[in-house]
CSV table of C-alpha atoms in Angstrom, one decimal:
chain,number,residue,atom,x,y,z
G,116,MET,CA,55.1,-52.7,1.3
G,117,TYR,CA,53.4,-50.6,4.0
G,118,ARG,CA,56.5,-48.6,4.5
G,119,ARG,CA,56.6,-47.8,0.8
G,120,ILE,CA,52.9,-46.8,0.8
G,121,ALA,CA,53.5,-44.7,4.0
G,122,ALA,CA,56.5,-43.1,2.4
G,123,ILE,CA,54.3,-42.0,-0.5
G,124,LEU,CA,51.2,-41.0,1.5
G,125,PHE,CA,52.9,-39.2,4.3
G,126,PRO,CA,54.3,-36.3,2.2
G,127,ILE,CA,50.9,-36.0,0.5
G,128,ALA,CA,49.1,-35.8,3.8
G,129,VAL,CA,51.6,-33.2,5.1
G,130,ILE,CA,51.2,-31.1,2.0
G,131,ALA,CA,47.4,-31.4,2.3
G,132,LEU,CA,47.5,-30.4,5.9
G,133,ILE,CA,49.8,-27.4,5.2
G,134,GLY,CA,47.4,-26.4,2.3
G,135,THR,CA,44.4,-26.6,4.6
G,136,VAL,CA,46.2,-24.5,7.2
G,137,VAL,CA,47.2,-21.9,4.6
G,138,TRP,CA,43.7,-21.9,3.1
G,139,GLY,CA,42.2,-21.5,6.6
G,140,TYR,CA,44.6,-18.7,7.4
G,141,GLN,CA,43.9,-16.9,4.1
G,142,GLU,CA,40.1,-17.2,4.7
G,143,ASN,CA,40.5,-15.8,8.2
G,144,GLN,CA,42.6,-13.0,6.9
G,145,ASP,CA,40.0,-12.2,4.2
G,146,LYS,CA,37.2,-12.3,6.7
G,147,ASN,CA,39.1,-10.0,9.0
G,148,ALA,CA,39.8,-7.6,6.1
G,149,VAL,CA,36.1,-7.4,5.4
G,150,LEU,CA,35.2,-6.8,9.0
G,151,ILE,CA,37.9,-4.1,9.3
G,152,LYS,CA,36.6,-2.4,6.2
G,153,ALA,CA,33.0,-2.5,7.5
G,154,GLU,CA,34.1,-1.2,10.9
G,155,ASN,CA,36.0,1.7,9.2
G,156,GLN,CA,33.0,2.6,7.1
G,157,TYR,CA,30.8,2.6,10.2
G,158,GLN,CA,33.2,4.8,12.2
G,159,ARG,CA,33.6,7.2,9.3
G,160,ALA,CA,29.8,7.6,8.9
G,161,PHE,CA,29.4,8.0,12.7
G,162,HIS,CA,32.0,10.8,13.0
G,163,GLU,CA,30.7,12.5,9.9
G,164,LEU,CA,27.2,12.4,11.4
G,165,ASN,CA,28.6,14.3,14.4
G,166,PHE,CA,30.4,16.8,12.2
G,167,HIS,CA,27.2,17.4,10.1
G,168,MET,CA,25.0,17.8,13.2
G,169,ASP,CA,27.5,20.2,14.7
G,170,GLN,CA,27.4,22.3,11.5
G,171,LEU,CA,23.6,22.0,11.3
G,172,GLN,CA,23.3,23.4,14.8
G,173,ASP,CA,25.6,26.3,13.8
G,174,GLU,CA,23.6,27.1,10.6
G,175,LEU,CA,20.2,27.0,12.4
G,176,GLY,CA,21.7,29.4,15.0
G,177,LYS,CA,22.7,31.8,12.2
G,178,THR,CA,19.2,31.9,10.8
G,179,LEU,CA,18.0,33.4,14.0
G,180,VAL,CA,20.3,36.5,13.8
G,181,LEU,CA,20.8,37.1,10.0
G,182,GLN,CA,19.0,40.1,8.4
G,183,THR,CA,20.2,40.2,4.8
G,184,ARG,CA,18.3,38.1,2.3
G,185,PRO,CA,21.4,36.6,0.4
G,186,SER,CA,22.9,35.5,3.7
G,187,MET,CA,19.6,34.0,4.9
G,188,ALA,CA,19.1,32.2,1.6
G,189,ASN,CA,22.6,30.7,1.8
G,190,CYS,CA,22.1,29.7,5.4
G,191,LEU,CA,18.8,27.9,4.6
G,192,THR,CA,20.4,26.1,1.7
G,193,ASN,CA,23.2,25.0,4.0
G,194,VAL,CA,20.6,23.7,6.6
G,195,TRP,CA,18.9,21.7,3.8
G,196,ARG,CA,22.2,20.2,2.6
G,197,LEU,CA,23.3,19.3,6.1
G,198,THR,CA,20.0,17.6,7.0
G,199,TYR,CA,20.4,15.5,3.8
G,200,ALA,CA,24.1,14.7,4.7
G,201,ALA,CA,23.0,13.7,8.3
G,202,GLN,CA,20.3,11.4,6.9
G,203,SER,CA,22.8,9.9,4.5
G,204,ASP,CA,25.2,9.3,7.4
G,205,LEU,CA,22.5,7.6,9.4
G,206,ALA,CA,21.6,5.3,6.5
G,207,GLN,CA,25.2,3.9,6.5
G,208,LEU,CA,25.0,2.9,10.2
G,209,PRO,CA,23.8,-0.5,11.4
G,210,LEU,CA,20.6,0.9,13.0
G,211,THR,CA,18.0,-1.2,11.2
G,212,LEU,CA,16.9,-2.9,14.5
G,213,MET,CA,17.2,0.2,16.6
G,214,PRO,CA,14.3,2.7,17.0
G,215,PHE,CA,15.7,5.9,15.5
G,216,ASN,CA,12.8,6.9,13.3
G,217,LYS,CA,11.9,10.1,15.3
G,218,THR,CA,15.3,11.7,14.7
G,219,GLU,CA,15.2,10.7,11.0
G,220,ASP,CA,11.7,12.1,10.7
G,221,PHE,CA,12.9,15.3,12.5
G,222,LEU,CA,15.8,15.7,10.0
G,223,SER,CA,13.5,15.1,7.0
G,224,LYS,CA,11.0,17.7,8.2
G,225,VAL,CA,13.8,20.3,8.9
G,226,GLY,CA,15.0,19.7,5.3
G,227,ASN,CA,11.5,20.2,3.8
G,228,PHE,CA,10.8,23.2,6.0
G,229,THR,CA,14.0,25.1,5.1
G,230,PHE,CA,13.7,24.0,1.4
G,231,HIS,CA,10.3,25.6,1.0
G,232,ILE,CA,11.4,28.8,2.7
G,233,GLY,CA,14.6,29.0,0.7
G,234,LEU,CA,12.8,28.8,-2.6
G,235,ARG,CA,10.9,32.0,-2.1
G,236,ASP,CA,12.2,35.6,-2.4
G,237,LEU,CA,12.9,36.6,1.2
G,238,ASP,CA,13.1,40.3,0.2
G,239,LYS,CA,9.4,40.1,-0.8
G,240,GLN,CA,8.4,37.5,1.7
G,241,PRO,CA,10.6,37.7,4.8
G,242,LEU,CA,10.3,35.2,7.6
G,243,THR,CA,7.1,35.5,9.6
G,244,ASP,CA,7.2,35.5,13.4
G,245,LYS,CA,5.8,32.0,13.4
G,246,GLU,CA,8.5,30.7,11.1
G,247,TRP,CA,11.2,32.4,13.2
G,248,GLY,CA,9.8,30.7,16.2
G,249,THR,CA,9.9,27.4,14.4
G,250,LEU,CA,13.6,27.9,13.5
G,251,ARG,CA,14.3,28.7,17.1
G,252,ALA,CA,12.6,25.5,18.2
G,253,LEU,CA,14.6,23.5,15.6
G,254,TYR,CA,17.8,25.1,16.9
G,255,GLU,CA,17.1,24.1,20.5
G,256,ARG,CA,16.2,20.6,19.5
G,257,ALA,CA,19.3,20.2,17.2
G,258,SER,CA,21.5,21.5,20.1
G,259,GLN,CA,20.2,18.8,22.4
G,260,VAL,CA,20.6,16.1,19.8
G,261,GLN,CA,24.2,17.3,19.1
G,262,THR,CA,25.0,17.3,22.8
G,263,ASP,CA,23.8,13.7,23.2
G,264,LEU,CA,25.7,12.6,20.1
G,265,GLN,CA,28.9,14.1,21.3
G,266,LYS,CA,28.6,12.1,24.6
G,267,VAL,CA,28.3,8.9,22.5
G,268,GLN,CA,31.2,9.9,20.4
G,269,SER,CA,33.3,10.6,23.5
G,270,GLN,CA,32.6,7.1,24.8
G,271,VAL,CA,33.3,5.5,21.4
G,272,LEU,CA,36.7,7.2,21.3
G,273,SER,CA,37.7,6.8,24.9
G,274,ARG,CA,36.7,3.1,25.2
G,275,ASN,CA,37.5,2.1,21.6
G,276,LEU,CA,33.9,0.9,21.1
G,277,ARG,CA,33.2,-1.0,17.8
G,278,TRP,CA,30.2,-0.7,15.5
G,279,MET,CA,30.5,-4.4,14.6
G,280,ASP,CA,29.6,-5.1,18.2
G,281,VAL,CA,26.4,-3.0,17.7
G,282,GLU,CA,25.4,-5.3,14.9
G,283,LEU,CA,26.2,-8.3,17.0
G,284,ALA,CA,24.3,-6.9,20.0
G,285,GLN,CA,21.2,-6.2,17.9
G,286,ALA,CA,21.3,-9.7,16.4
G,287,THR,CA,22.0,-11.6,19.6
G,288,GLU,CA,19.3,-12.3,22.2
G,289,GLY,CA,20.0,-13.4,25.8
G,290,LYS,CA,23.7,-12.6,25.7
G,291,LYS,CA,25.3,-9.8,27.6
G,292,MET,CA,26.9,-7.3,25.2
G,293,ASP,CA,28.2,-3.7,25.5
G,294,THR,CA,25.2,-1.6,24.5
G,295,THR,CA,26.7,1.8,25.1
G,296,ILE,CA,26.2,3.0,21.5
G,297,ILE,CA,22.7,1.6,21.3
G,298,ASP,CA,21.7,3.2,24.6
G,299,GLY,CA,23.2,6.5,23.4
G,300,PHE,CA,21.2,6.5,20.2
G,301,ARG,CA,18.0,5.5,22.1
G,302,LYS,CA,18.6,8.6,24.3
G,303,VAL,CA,19.0,10.8,21.2
G,304,ASP,CA,15.8,9.5,19.7
G,305,ASN,CA,13.9,9.9,23.0
G,306,THR,CA,15.0,13.5,23.1
G,307,MET,CA,12.4,14.1,20.4
G,308,ASP,CA,9.6,13.4,22.9
G,309,ALA,CA,11.1,15.8,25.5
G,310,TYR,CA,10.2,18.9,23.5
G,311,SER,CA,6.8,20.3,22.6
G,312,GLU,CA,5.6,19.7,19.1
G,313,VAL,CA,7.3,21.9,16.5
G,314,ASP,CA,4.9,24.1,14.5
G,315,TRP,CA,5.9,23.3,11.0
G,316,GLY,CA,3.2,25.4,9.4
G,317,PRO,CA,0.3,24.2,7.2
G,318,THR,CA,2.5,23.4,4.2
G,319,ILE,CA,4.5,20.6,6.0
G,320,HIS,CA,1.5,19.4,8.1
G,321,ASN,CA,-0.7,19.0,5.0
G,322,GLN,CA,2.1,17.4,3.0
G,323,GLU,CA,2.9,14.8,5.7
G,324,ALA,CA,-0.8,13.9,6.3
G,325,ARG,CA,-1.5,13.3,2.7
G,326,LYS,CA,1.7,11.4,2.0
G,327,LYS,CA,0.8,8.9,4.7
G,328,GLN,CA,-2.6,8.2,3.0
G,329,GLN,CA,-1.5,8.4,-0.6
G,330,TYR,CA,1.8,6.5,-0.6
G,331,VAL,CA,0.0,3.2,-0.5
G,332,ARG,CA,-2.0,4.2,-3.6
G,333,LEU,CA,1.0,4.9,-5.8
G,334,PRO,CA,0.9,2.6,-8.8
G,335,GLY,CA,3.9,0.4,-9.7
G,336,LYS,CA,6.1,-2.2,-8.1
G,337,PRO,CA,8.9,-1.5,-5.7
G,338,ALA,CA,11.9,-0.1,-7.5
G,339,THR,CA,15.4,-1.5,-7.2
G,340,VAL,CA,18.6,0.4,-6.5
G,341,GLN,CA,19.7,-0.1,-10.0
G,342,GLU,CA,16.4,1.2,-11.4
G,343,VAL,CA,16.7,4.3,-9.3
G,344,LYS,CA,20.3,4.9,-10.6
G,345,ASN,CA,19.0,4.5,-14.2
G,346,LYS,CA,16.2,7.0,-13.5
G,347,LEU,CA,18.5,9.6,-12.0
G,348,ALA,CA,20.9,9.2,-14.9
G,349,PHE,CA,18.0,9.8,-17.3
G,350,VAL,CA,16.8,12.8,-15.4
G,351,LEU,CA,20.3,14.3,-15.5
G,352,GLY,CA,20.8,13.4,-19.1
G,353,ARG,CA,23.8,11.3,-18.3
G,354,PRO,CA,24.8,8.3,-20.5
G,355,THR,CA,25.9,6.1,-17.5
G,356,THR,CA,25.1,5.6,-13.9
G,357,ARG,CA,28.8,5.9,-12.9
G,358,GLY,CA,29.3,7.8,-9.7
G,359,ILE,CA,25.6,7.6,-8.6
G,360,VAL,CA,25.2,6.4,-5.0
G,361,VAL,CA,21.8,5.2,-3.8
G,362,THR,CA,20.8,4.4,-0.2
G,363,GLU,CA,17.4,3.0,0.9
G,364,ASN,CA,15.5,4.7,3.7
G,365,ARG,CA,13.5,2.0,5.3
G,366,LYS,CA,11.9,3.9,8.2
G,367,GLY,CA,9.4,6.7,8.2
G,368,ASP,CA,5.8,7.0,6.9
G,369,PHE,CA,6.9,5.6,3.5
G,370,GLN,CA,10.0,4.1,2.0
G,371,THR,CA,12.3,6.1,-0.2
G,372,TYR,CA,15.6,5.9,-1.9
G,373,SER,CA,18.1,8.8,-1.5
G,374,ALA,CA,20.5,9.3,-4.4
G,375,ARG,CA,23.5,11.5,-4.8
G,376,LEU,CA,26.1,12.2,-7.4
G,377,LYS,CA,29.3,14.3,-7.4
G,378,ARG,CA,29.5,16.0,-10.7
G,379,GLU,CA,32.7,16.5,-12.7
G,380,ASP,CA,32.7,20.2,-11.6
G,381,GLY,CA,32.7,19.1,-7.9
G,382,HIS,CA,29.1,20.1,-7.2
G,383,MET,CA,26.8,17.5,-5.5
G,384,VAL,CA,23.4,16.5,-6.9
G,385,TYR,CA,20.8,15.1,-4.5
G,386,ALA,CA,17.5,13.4,-5.2
G,387,ASP,CA,14.8,11.3,-3.5
G,388,PHE,CA,12.7,8.6,-5.2
G,389,THR,CA,9.7,6.7,-3.7
G,390,LYS,CA,10.5,3.0,-3.4
G,391,LYS,CA,7.1,2.1,-4.6
G,392,GLY,CA,7.0,2.9,-8.3
G,393,GLY,CA,10.4,4.7,-8.2
G,394,TYR,CA,8.9,8.2,-8.6
G,395,LEU,CA,11.2,11.3,-8.4
G,396,VAL,CA,9.9,13.5,-5.6
G,397,TRP,CA,12.7,16.1,-5.5
G,398,LEU,CA,16.0,17.0,-7.0
G,399,MET,CA,18.4,19.7,-6.0
G,400,PHE,CA,22.0,20.9,-6.4
G,401,ASP,CA,23.5,24.3,-6.0
G,402,ARG,CA,26.2,26.2,-7.7
G,403,PRO,CA,27.1,29.9,-8.3
G,404,VAL,CA,25.2,31.6,-11.1
G,405,GLU,CA,27.5,34.5,-12.1
G,406,ARG,CA,25.6,36.2,-15.0
G,407,GLN,CA,22.1,36.3,-16.3
G,408,ARG,CA,21.9,35.4,-20.0
G,409,LEU,CA,18.4,34.1,-20.3
G,410,SER,CA,15.1,35.9,-20.0
G,411,ILE,CA,12.3,34.7,-17.8
G,412,GLY,CA,10.4,33.5,-20.9
G,413,GLU,CA,13.4,31.5,-22.1
G,414,ALA,CA,13.9,30.0,-18.6
G,415,GLN,CA,10.2,29.0,-18.5
G,416,GLN,CA,10.6,27.2,-21.8
G,417,ARG,CA,13.6,25.3,-20.4
G,418,ALA,CA,11.6,24.2,-17.4
G,419,MET,CA,8.7,23.2,-19.6
G,420,ARG,CA,10.9,21.1,-21.9
G,421,PHE,CA,12.4,19.4,-18.8
G,422,LEU,CA,9.0,18.4,-17.5
G,423,ASN,CA,8.0,17.2,-21.0
G,424,ARG,CA,11.1,15.0,-21.2
G,425,LEU,CA,10.3,13.5,-17.8
G,426,GLY,CA,6.8,12.5,-19.1
G,427,TYR,CA,4.6,15.0,-17.2
G,428,PRO,CA,1.2,15.7,-18.8
G,429,THR,CA,0.0,19.2,-19.8
G,430,MET,CA,1.5,21.5,-17.2
G,431,ARG,CA,0.8,25.2,-17.0
G,432,ALA,CA,3.1,27.7,-15.4
G,433,ILE,CA,1.1,29.9,-13.0
G,434,SER,CA,3.8,31.9,-11.2
G,435,TYR,CA,7.5,32.4,-10.8
G,436,ASP,CA,10.0,33.9,-8.4
G,437,SER,CA,13.3,35.4,-9.7
G,438,SER,CA,16.3,35.9,-7.4
G,439,GLN,CA,20.1,35.5,-7.5
G,440,ARG,CA,20.1,35.0,-11.2
G,441,THR,CA,17.7,32.0,-11.0
G,442,ALA,CA,14.0,31.6,-11.7
G,443,THR,CA,11.7,29.3,-9.8
G,444,PHE,CA,8.5,28.3,-11.6
G,445,THR,CA,5.4,26.7,-10.2
G,446,PHE,CA,3.5,24.5,-12.7
G,447,VAL,CA,0.1,22.8,-12.2
G,448,HIS,CA,-1.5,20.1,-14.2
G,449,GLN,CA,-4.2,21.3,-16.6
G,450,GLU,CA,-6.9,18.9,-17.6
G,451,ARG,CA,-9.9,19.9,-19.9
G,452,GLY,CA,-9.2,23.5,-19.1
G,453,ALA,CA,-9.2,23.0,-15.3
G,454,LEU,CA,-6.1,23.8,-13.2
G,455,ILE,CA,-5.5,20.9,-10.8
G,456,TYR,CA,-3.8,22.9,-8.0
G,457,PRO,CA,-2.9,19.8,-5.8
G,458,GLU,CA,-0.9,18.5,-8.7
G,459,SER,CA,1.8,21.1,-8.6
G,460,VAL,CA,5.5,21.0,-9.5
G,461,THR,CA,8.2,23.5,-8.8
G,462,VAL,CA,11.2,23.9,-11.1
G,463,LYS,CA,14.3,26.1,-10.5
G,464,VAL,CA,16.3,27.2,-13.5
G,465,ALA,CA,19.7,28.9,-13.7
G,466,LEU,CA,19.5,32.0,-15.8
G,467,ASP,CA,23.1,31.7,-17.1
G,468,ASN,CA,22.7,28.5,-19.2
G,469,GLY,CA,19.2,27.2,-18.4
G,470,GLU,CA,20.3,24.3,-16.3
G,471,ILE,CA,17.7,22.7,-14.0
G,472,MET,CA,18.9,23.3,-10.4
G,473,ALA,CA,15.9,22.0,-8.4
G,474,LEU,CA,12.7,20.1,-8.8
G,475,GLN,CA,10.0,19.7,-6.1
G,476,ALA,CA,7.4,17.2,-7.2
G,477,ASN,CA,5.9,15.8,-3.9
G,478,ASP,CA,2.5,17.3,-4.5
G,479,TYR,CA,2.2,16.0,-8.0
G,480,VAL,CA,3.5,12.5,-7.2
G,481,PHE,CA,1.2,11.9,-4.2
G,482,ASN,CA,-1.9,13.7,-5.5
G,483,HIS,CA,-2.0,12.6,-9.2
G,484,PRO,CA,-3.0,9.0,-8.6
G,485,VAL,CA,-5.9,9.9,-6.4
G,486,MET,CA,-7.4,12.8,-8.2
G,487,LYS,CA,-11.0,12.1,-9.3
G,488,GLN,CA,-12.1,13.0,-12.8
G,489,VAL,CA,-14.3,15.9,-11.7
G,490,TYR,CA,-13.7,18.3,-14.6
G,491,ARG,CA,-17.3,18.7,-15.8
G,492,PRO,CA,-19.1,21.4,-13.9
G,493,ARG,CA,-22.9,21.4,-13.3
G,494,LEU,CA,-23.0,25.2,-13.1
G,495,SER,CA,-21.9,27.6,-15.8
G,496,ALA,CA,-19.3,30.3,-15.0
G,497,LYS,CA,-22.2,32.9,-15.1
G,498,GLN,CA,-24.2,30.9,-12.6
G,499,ALA,CA,-21.2,30.5,-10.2
G,500,GLU,CA,-20.3,34.2,-10.5
G,501,LYS,CA,-23.6,35.1,-8.7
G,502,ALA,CA,-22.0,33.7,-5.5
G,503,VAL,CA,-19.2,36.2,-5.7
G,504,ASN,CA,-19.4,39.6,-3.9
G,505,PRO,CA,-20.6,42.1,-6.5
G,506,ARG,CA,-18.3,44.7,-5.1
G,507,LEU,CA,-15.3,42.7,-6.4
G,508,ASN,CA,-14.0,44.0,-9.7
G,509,LEU,CA,-13.4,40.6,-11.5
G,510,GLU,CA,-10.4,40.3,-13.7
G,511,LYS,CA,-10.6,36.7,-14.9
G,512,SER,CA,-12.0,33.2,-14.1
G,513,ASN,CA,-11.2,29.6,-14.9
G,514,LEU,CA,-12.0,26.1,-13.7
G,515,ALA,CA,-9.8,24.8,-10.9
G,516,VAL,CA,-9.6,21.7,-8.6
G,517,ILE,CA,-8.6,22.3,-5.0
G,518,TYR,CA,-9.0,20.2,-1.8
G,519,GLY,CA,-12.2,20.9,0.1
G,520,GLU,CA,-12.6,21.1,3.9
G,521,ASP,CA,-13.2,17.3,4.0
G,522,GLY,CA,-9.9,16.6,2.3
G,523,ASN,CA,-11.4,15.6,-1.0
G,524,PRO,CA,-10.8,17.3,-4.4
G,525,VAL,CA,-13.5,19.8,-5.4
G,526,LEU,CA,-14.1,21.3,-8.9
G,527,CYS,CA,-14.5,25.0,-8.6
G,528,TYR,CA,-14.6,28.2,-10.6
G,529,GLU,CA,-11.7,30.4,-9.6
G,530,PHE,CA,-12.5,34.1,-9.8
G,531,VAL,CA,-9.6,36.6,-9.6
G,532,GLY,CA,-10.5,40.2,-8.9
G,533,TRP,CA,-9.8,43.4,-7.0
G,534,LEU,CA,-11.3,45.3,-4.2
G,535,GLY,CA,-9.5,48.6,-4.0
G,536,ASP,CA,-5.8,47.9,-4.0
G,537,ASP,CA,-6.2,44.3,-2.8
G,538,GLN,CA,-6.4,41.3,-5.0
G,539,TYR,CA,-8.4,38.2,-4.1
G,540,ARG,CA,-9.0,34.7,-5.4
G,541,ILE,CA,-12.5,33.2,-4.7
G,542,PHE,CA,-13.2,29.5,-5.4
G,543,ILE,CA,-16.8,28.7,-6.0
G,544,ASN,CA,-18.0,25.1,-6.0
G,545,ALA,CA,-18.9,24.3,-9.6
G,546,ASP,CA,-21.6,21.8,-8.6
G,547,ASN,CA,-23.6,23.7,-5.9
G,548,GLY,CA,-22.3,27.3,-6.0
G,549,ARG,CA,-21.0,27.2,-2.4
G,550,GLU,CA,-18.0,29.3,-1.6
G,551,GLU,CA,-15.1,26.9,-0.9
G,552,PHE,CA,-12.2,29.1,-0.3
G,553,VAL,CA,-11.1,32.8,-0.4
G,554,ASP,CA,-7.5,33.8,-0.7
G,555,LYS,CA,-6.0,37.3,-0.5
G,556,VAL,CA,-3.1,37.6,-2.9
G,557,LYS,CA,-0.3,39.2,-1.0
G,558,LYS,CA,1.8,41.8,-2.9
G,559,ALA,CA,4.9,39.9,-1.8
G,560,ASP,CA,3.7,36.8,-3.6
G,561,THR,CA,5.5,35.5,-6.6
G,562,THR,CA,4.7,37.0,-9.9
G,563,THR,CA,1.6,35.6,-11.6
G,564,LEU,CA,2.1,34.3,-15.2
């Protein structure tokens, strides 16, 4: 009887054992396949980071010697693209537990700095000596970062180092692991402290200081990756989110999502959203614009319709810059007749078909939630005008909100006038008649609308 039972159960046990072995082998194979795929993705991102940093160094070097405006504009655009690409590469590496925020912050500021310069007409407003000095400092720093990264890359290739070991080393305490890659990236990040502070200019300094304070005041809940994809699809007028790639930037003064999309024509679209609230802070893509078919007025209408579709309140175009068959408009929020200058938006429009090529909304996004309702002046325009130099030939006046010396918004009367051949803007406090700010309008400034 036992022999009969054994004869029945033994084949079943053997089959079960074989099945277990096969299942275990398949599971191990699947696990190895996942690990190999992850390692390949890390290696690709790392080598692309080196490639993009090498190109970034080259392009920054070119900005120091170029003279012609079109070449300089293209070079600055390339620098901006490459800083974004390098940040995207870093986001794909397992560096979450590694201090690398200084280098990421450096790349972000390089992108912002070159973006702002690249938007203006360099024929009318060429680089200042201070801006040239900043570009030189950036070139020197990028050169050192690239040298250190190349050393890490050389060790990775010669010793067949794996990024999966980096993840394991960061997650394992008290166990000896090869930390060559980690040590190399730490050296790269520490390089940022070895140089004197870069003079980014007032635009970037003010922008960074206010962002730190104002990010926490943004209304709304943290956005998800899918919500950001949906938002970008809406902004671009696309029916689906297919092809949109979103990465989360956890480090820095505030958290953001970076999104990118390769369009059907091969051109890349880049955008950044705040994680809190999911607000679009900038959007950009570049393509050749061969022929101008739209007037400046028509392009302005396209930009205005774009802002209306995105839900912006009443915005007024105050100036524009036209170059290379594109027009870049600056809009500010208008409330009860007052121009709220801190709430500004820049929109770049292609003059061939009216396509939106860039949006810079940092100032609006971070300033709008904290602007006080200070749009009712105590003084009349006539009373405030008494504080203006009588030698100034006044042309126009209007209410405006600017930041005062203490960093708080101040309601002013803005007076625009001429003294000889020079034009000035004088901002007089609408509550006490104090002179808050005087600005000489340079002839190279963008055209006033």
